[in-house]
PDB file of C-alpha atoms in Angstrom:
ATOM      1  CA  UNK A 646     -15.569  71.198 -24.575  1.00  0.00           C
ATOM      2  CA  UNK A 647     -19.586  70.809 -24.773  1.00  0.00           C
ATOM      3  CA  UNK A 648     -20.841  66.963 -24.491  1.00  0.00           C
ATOM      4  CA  UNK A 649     -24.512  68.452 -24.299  1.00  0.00           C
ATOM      5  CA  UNK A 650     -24.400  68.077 -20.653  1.00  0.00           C
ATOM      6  CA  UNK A 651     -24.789  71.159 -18.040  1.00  0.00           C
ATOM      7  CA  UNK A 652     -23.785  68.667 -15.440  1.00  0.00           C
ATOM      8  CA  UNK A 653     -19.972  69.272 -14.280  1.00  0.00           C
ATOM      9  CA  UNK A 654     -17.837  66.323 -14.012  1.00  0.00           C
ATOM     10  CA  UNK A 655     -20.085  64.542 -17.076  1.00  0.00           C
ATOM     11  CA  UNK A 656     -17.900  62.044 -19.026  1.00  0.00           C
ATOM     12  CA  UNK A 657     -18.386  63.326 -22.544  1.00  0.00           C
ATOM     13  CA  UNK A 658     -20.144  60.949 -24.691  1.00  0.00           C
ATOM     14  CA  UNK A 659     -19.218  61.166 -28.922  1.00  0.00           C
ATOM     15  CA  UNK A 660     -20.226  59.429 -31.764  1.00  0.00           C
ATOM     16  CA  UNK A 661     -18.417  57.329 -32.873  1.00  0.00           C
ATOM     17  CA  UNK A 662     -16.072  58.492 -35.567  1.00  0.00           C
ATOM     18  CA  UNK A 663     -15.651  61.741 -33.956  1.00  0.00           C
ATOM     19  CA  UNK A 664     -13.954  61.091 -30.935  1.00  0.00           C
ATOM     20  CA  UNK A 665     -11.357  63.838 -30.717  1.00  0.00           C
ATOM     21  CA  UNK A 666      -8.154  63.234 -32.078  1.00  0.00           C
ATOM     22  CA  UNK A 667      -4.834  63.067 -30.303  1.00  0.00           C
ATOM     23  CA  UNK A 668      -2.561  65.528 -30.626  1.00  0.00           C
ATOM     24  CA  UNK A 669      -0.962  66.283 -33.798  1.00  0.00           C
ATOM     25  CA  UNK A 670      -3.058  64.316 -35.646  1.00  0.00           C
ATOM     26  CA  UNK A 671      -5.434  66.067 -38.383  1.00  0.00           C
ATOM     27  CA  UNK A 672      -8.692  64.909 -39.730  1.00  0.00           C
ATOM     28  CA  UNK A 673      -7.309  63.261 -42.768  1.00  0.00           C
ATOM     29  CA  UNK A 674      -5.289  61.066 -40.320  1.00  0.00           C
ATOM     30  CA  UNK A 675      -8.632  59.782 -39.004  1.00  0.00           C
ATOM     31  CA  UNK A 676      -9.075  56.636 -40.890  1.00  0.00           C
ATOM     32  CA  UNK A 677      -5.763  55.357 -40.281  1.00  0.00           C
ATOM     33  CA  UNK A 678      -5.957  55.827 -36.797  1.00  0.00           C
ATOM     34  CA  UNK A 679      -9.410  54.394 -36.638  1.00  0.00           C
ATOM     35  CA  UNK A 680      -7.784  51.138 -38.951  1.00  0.00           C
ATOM     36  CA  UNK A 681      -4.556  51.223 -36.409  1.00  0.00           C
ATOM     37  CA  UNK A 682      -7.339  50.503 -33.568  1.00  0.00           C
ATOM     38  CA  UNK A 683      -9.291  47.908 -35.326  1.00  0.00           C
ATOM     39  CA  UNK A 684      -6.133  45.427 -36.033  1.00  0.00           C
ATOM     40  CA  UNK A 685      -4.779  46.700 -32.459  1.00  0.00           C
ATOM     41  CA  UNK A 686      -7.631  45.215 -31.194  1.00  0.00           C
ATOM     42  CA  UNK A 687      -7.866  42.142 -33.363  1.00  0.00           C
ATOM     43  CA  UNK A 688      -4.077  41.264 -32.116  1.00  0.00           C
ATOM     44  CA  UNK A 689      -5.151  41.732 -28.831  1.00  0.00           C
ATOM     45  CA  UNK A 690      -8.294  39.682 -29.210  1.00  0.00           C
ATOM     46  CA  UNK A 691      -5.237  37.220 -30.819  1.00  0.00           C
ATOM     47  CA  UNK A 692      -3.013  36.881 -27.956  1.00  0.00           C
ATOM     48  CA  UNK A 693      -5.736  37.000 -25.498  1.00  0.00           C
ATOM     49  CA  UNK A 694      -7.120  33.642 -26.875  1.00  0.00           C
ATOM     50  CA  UNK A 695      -6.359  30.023 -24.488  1.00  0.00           C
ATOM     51  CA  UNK A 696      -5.477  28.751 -27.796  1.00  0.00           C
ATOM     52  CA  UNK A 697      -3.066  31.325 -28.861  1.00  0.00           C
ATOM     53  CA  UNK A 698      -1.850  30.880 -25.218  1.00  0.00           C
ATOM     54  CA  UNK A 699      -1.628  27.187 -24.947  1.00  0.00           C
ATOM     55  CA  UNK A 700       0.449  26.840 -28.451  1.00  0.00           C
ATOM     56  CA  UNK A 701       2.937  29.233 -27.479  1.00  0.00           C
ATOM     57  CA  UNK A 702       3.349  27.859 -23.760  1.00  0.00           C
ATOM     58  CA  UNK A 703       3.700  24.140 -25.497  1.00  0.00           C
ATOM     59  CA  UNK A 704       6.213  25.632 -27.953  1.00  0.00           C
ATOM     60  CA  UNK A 705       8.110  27.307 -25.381  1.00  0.00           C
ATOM     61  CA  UNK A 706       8.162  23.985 -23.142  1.00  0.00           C
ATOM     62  CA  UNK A 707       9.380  22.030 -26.252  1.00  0.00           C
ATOM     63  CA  UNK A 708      12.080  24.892 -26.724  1.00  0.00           C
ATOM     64  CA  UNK A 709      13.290  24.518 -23.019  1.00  0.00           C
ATOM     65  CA  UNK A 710      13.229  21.030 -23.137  1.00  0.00           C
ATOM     66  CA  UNK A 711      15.650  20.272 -25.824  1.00  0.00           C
ATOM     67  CA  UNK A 712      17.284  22.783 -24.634  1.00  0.00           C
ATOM     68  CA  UNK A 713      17.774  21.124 -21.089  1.00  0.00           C
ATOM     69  CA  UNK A 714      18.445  17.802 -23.069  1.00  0.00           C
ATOM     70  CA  UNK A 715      21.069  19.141 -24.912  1.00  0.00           C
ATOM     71  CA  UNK A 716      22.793  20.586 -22.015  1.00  0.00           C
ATOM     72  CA  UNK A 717      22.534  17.525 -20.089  1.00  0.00           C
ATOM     73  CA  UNK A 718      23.655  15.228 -23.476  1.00  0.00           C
ATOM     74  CA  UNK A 719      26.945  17.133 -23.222  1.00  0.00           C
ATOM     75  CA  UNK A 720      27.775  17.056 -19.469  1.00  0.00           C
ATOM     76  CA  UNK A 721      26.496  12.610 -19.620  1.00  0.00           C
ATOM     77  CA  UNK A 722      28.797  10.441 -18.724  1.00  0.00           C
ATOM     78  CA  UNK A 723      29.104   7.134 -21.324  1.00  0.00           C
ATOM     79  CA  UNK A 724      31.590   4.254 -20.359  1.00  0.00           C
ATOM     80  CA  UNK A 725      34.436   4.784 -22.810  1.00  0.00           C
ATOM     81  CA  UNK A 726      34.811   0.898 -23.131  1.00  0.00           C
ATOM     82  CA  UNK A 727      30.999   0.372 -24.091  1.00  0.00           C
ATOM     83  CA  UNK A 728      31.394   3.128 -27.078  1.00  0.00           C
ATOM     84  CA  UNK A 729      34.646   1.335 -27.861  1.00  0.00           C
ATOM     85  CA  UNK A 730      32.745  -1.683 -28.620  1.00  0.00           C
ATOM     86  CA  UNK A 731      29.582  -0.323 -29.968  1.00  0.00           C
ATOM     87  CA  UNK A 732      31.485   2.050 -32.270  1.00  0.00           C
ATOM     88  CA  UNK A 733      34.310  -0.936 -33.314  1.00  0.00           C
ATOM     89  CA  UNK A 734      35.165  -0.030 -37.128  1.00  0.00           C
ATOM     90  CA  UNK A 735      33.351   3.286 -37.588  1.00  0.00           C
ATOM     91  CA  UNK A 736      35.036   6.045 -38.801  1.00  0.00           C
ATOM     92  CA  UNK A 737      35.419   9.846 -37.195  1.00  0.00           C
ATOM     93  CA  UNK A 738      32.144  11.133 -38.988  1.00  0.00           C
ATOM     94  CA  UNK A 739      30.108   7.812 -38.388  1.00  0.00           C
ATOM     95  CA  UNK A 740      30.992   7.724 -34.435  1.00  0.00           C
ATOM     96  CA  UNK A 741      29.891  11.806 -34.790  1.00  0.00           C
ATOM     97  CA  UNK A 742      26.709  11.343 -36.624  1.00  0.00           C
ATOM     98  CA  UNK A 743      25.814   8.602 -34.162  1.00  0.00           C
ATOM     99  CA  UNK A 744      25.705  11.013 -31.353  1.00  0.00           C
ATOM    100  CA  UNK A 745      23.980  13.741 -33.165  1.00  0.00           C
ATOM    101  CA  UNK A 746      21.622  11.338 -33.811  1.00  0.00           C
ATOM    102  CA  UNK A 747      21.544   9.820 -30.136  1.00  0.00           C
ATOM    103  CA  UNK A 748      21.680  13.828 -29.279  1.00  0.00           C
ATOM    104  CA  UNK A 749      18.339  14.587 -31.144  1.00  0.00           C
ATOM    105  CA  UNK A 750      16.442  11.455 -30.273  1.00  0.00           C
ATOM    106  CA  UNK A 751      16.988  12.668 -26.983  1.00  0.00           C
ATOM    107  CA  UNK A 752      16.248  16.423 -27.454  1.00  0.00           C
ATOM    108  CA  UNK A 753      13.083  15.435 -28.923  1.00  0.00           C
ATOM    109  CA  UNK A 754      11.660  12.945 -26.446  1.00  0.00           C
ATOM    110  CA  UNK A 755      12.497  15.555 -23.662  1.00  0.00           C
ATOM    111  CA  UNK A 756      11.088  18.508 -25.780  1.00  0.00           C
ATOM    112  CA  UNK A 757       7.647  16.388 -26.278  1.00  0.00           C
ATOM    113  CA  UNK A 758       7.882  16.150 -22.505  1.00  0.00           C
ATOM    114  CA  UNK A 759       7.982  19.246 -21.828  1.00  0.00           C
ATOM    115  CA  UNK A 760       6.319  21.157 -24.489  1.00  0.00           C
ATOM    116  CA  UNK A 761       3.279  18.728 -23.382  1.00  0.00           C
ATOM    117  CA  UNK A 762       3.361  20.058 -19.378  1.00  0.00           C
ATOM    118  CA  UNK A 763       3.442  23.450 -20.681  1.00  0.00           C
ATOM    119  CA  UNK A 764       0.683  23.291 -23.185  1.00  0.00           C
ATOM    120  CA  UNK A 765      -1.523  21.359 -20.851  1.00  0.00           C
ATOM    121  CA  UNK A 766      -0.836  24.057 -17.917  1.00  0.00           C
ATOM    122  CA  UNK A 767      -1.065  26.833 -19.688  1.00  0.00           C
ATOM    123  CA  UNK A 768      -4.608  25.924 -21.237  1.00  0.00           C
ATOM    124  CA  UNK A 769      -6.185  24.377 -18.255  1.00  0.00           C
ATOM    125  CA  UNK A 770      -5.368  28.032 -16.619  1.00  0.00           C
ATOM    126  CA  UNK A 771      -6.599  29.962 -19.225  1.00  0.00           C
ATOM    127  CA  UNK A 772     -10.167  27.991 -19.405  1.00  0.00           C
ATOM    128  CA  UNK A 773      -9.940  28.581 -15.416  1.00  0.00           C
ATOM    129  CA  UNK A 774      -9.249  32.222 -15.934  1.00  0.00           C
ATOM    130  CA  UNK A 775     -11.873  32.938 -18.601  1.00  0.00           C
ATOM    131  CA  UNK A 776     -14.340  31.498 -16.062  1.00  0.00           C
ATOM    132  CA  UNK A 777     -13.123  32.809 -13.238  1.00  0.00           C
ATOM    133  CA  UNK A 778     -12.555  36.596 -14.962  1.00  0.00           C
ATOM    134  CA  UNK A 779      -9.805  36.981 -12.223  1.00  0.00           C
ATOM    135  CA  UNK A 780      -6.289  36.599 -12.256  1.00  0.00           C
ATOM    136  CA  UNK A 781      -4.543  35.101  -9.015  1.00  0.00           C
ATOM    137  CA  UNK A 782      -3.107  32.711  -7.751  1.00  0.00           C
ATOM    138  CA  UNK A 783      -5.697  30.881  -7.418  1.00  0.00           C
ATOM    139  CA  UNK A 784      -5.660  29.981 -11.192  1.00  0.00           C
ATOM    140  CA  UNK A 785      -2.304  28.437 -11.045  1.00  0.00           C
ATOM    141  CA  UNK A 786      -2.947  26.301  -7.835  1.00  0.00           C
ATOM    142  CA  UNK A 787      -6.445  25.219  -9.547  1.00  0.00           C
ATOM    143  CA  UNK A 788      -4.700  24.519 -12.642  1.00  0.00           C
ATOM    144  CA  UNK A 789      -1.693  23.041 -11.180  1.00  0.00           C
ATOM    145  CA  UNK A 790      -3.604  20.401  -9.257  1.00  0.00           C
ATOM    146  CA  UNK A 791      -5.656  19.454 -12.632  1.00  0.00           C
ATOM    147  CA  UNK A 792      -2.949  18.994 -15.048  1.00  0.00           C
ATOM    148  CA  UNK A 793      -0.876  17.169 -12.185  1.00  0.00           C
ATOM    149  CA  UNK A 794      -3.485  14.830 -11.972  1.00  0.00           C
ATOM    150  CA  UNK A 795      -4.110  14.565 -15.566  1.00  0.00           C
ATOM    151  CA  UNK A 796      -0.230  13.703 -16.011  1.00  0.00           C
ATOM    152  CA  UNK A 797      -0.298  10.940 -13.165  1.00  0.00           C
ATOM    153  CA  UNK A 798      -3.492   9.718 -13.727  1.00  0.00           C
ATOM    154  CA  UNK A 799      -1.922   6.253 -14.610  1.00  0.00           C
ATOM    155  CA  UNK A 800      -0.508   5.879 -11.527  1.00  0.00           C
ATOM    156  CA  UNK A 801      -4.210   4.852 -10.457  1.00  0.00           C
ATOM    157  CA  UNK A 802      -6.323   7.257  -8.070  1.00  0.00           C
ATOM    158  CA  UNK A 803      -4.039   7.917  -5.106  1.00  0.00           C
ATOM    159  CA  UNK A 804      -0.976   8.702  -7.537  1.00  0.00           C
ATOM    160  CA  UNK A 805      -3.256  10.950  -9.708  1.00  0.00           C
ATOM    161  CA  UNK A 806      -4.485  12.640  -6.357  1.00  0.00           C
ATOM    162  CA  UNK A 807      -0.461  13.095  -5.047  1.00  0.00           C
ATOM    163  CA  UNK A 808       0.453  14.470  -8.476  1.00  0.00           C
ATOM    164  CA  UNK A 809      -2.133  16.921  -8.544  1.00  0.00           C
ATOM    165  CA  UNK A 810      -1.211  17.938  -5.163  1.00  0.00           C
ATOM    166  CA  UNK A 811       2.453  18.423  -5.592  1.00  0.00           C
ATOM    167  CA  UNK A 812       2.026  20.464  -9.034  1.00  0.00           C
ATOM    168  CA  UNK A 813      -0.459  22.702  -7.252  1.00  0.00           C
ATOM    169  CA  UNK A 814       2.087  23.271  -4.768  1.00  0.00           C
ATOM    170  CA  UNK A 815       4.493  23.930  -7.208  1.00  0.00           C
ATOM    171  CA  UNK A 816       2.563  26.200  -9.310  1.00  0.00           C
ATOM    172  CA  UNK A 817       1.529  28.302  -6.030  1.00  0.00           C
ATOM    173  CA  UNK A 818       5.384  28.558  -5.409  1.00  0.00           C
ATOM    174  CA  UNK A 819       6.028  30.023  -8.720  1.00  0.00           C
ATOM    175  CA  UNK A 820       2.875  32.013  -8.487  1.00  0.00           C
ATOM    176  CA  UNK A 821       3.581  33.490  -5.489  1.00  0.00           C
ATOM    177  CA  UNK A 822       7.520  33.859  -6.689  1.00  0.00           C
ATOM    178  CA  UNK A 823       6.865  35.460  -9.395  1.00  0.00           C
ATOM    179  CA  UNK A 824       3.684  37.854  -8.082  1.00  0.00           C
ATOM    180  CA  UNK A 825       5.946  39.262  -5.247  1.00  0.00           C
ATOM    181  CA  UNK A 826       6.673  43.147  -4.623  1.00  0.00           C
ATOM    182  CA  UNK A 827       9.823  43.584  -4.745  1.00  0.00           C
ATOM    183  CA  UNK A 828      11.798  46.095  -2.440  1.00  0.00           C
ATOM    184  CA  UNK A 829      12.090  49.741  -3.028  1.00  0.00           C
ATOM    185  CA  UNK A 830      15.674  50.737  -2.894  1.00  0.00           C
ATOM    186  CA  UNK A 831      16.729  54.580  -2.215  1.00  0.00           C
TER     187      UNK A 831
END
């Protein structure tokens, strides 16, 4: 292989276009592997973006959310006396269609909640990362403490202070949780 260079250990340098090919490939394969790379790179370019990133984290929160309502809607405990008297004169389906709709109310309030925390997060971080151009745990404690605050800030100053504080210690937690080496086992 000849870059043009006499020096050993020179990276070689091609036009582009002719790059050499993989193996296997022939040069009639070219353009659709140079087309592959172009929309490779635009989905990258795609996920990569704090928007892409802050939509999916806010639809995954919502997700969890109802989800966590829903579980918790069919473990509540209701005072069989008050549905008695709330329910007098409805019929099977009615009483049932009540508490799907009682079900869902909740589902959604507790997805908004949710879905809201998680969008926030997840952008705040992202804006901190792009600036930053690192990726620690840093971001999350940064980003923890704003959207804490942000979430608490009508508590007044002090509360908006507190809730930054706890949600950056929270988000180091997880951080730290999740960036852990785990064991080797032989």
């Amino acid at each position: 292989m000849n870059s043009g260079s006499n020096f050993p250990c020179a990276v070689p340098i091609y036009a582009p276009g002719k790059e050499p090919l993989p193996p296997g490939l022939t040069e009639e394969d070219r353009e659709g592997l140079q087309r592959m790379k172009k929309w490779e790179g635009y989905v990258a370019t795609f996920g990569e973006s704090c928007a892409t990133k802050t939509v999916l984290m806010g639809g995954g929160g919502f997700g969890i959310g109802a989800f966590f309502s829903l579980m918790s809607a069919s473990f509540a405990y209701e005072d069989p006396l008050l549905r008695q008297q709330t329910q007098a004169g409805m019929k099977t389906t009615q009483k049932a269609r009540e508490i799907f709709k009682e079900m869902g109310r909740g589902m959604w309030s507790s997805g908004k909640g949710f879905g809201k925390v998680g969008a926030l997060f997840a952008g705040i971080e992202c804006v901190i990362e792009s600036y930053r151009a690192k990726n620690d745990v840093y971001n999350s404690v940064a980003s923890g403490f704003l959207a804490g605050g942000i979430l608490a800030r009508n508590s007044g100053p002090k509360g908006a202070f507190s809730g930054g504080l706890f949600f950056a210690a929270f988000s180091a937690a997880i951080d730290l949780f999740m960036r852990r080496e785990t064991p080797e086992e032989d």
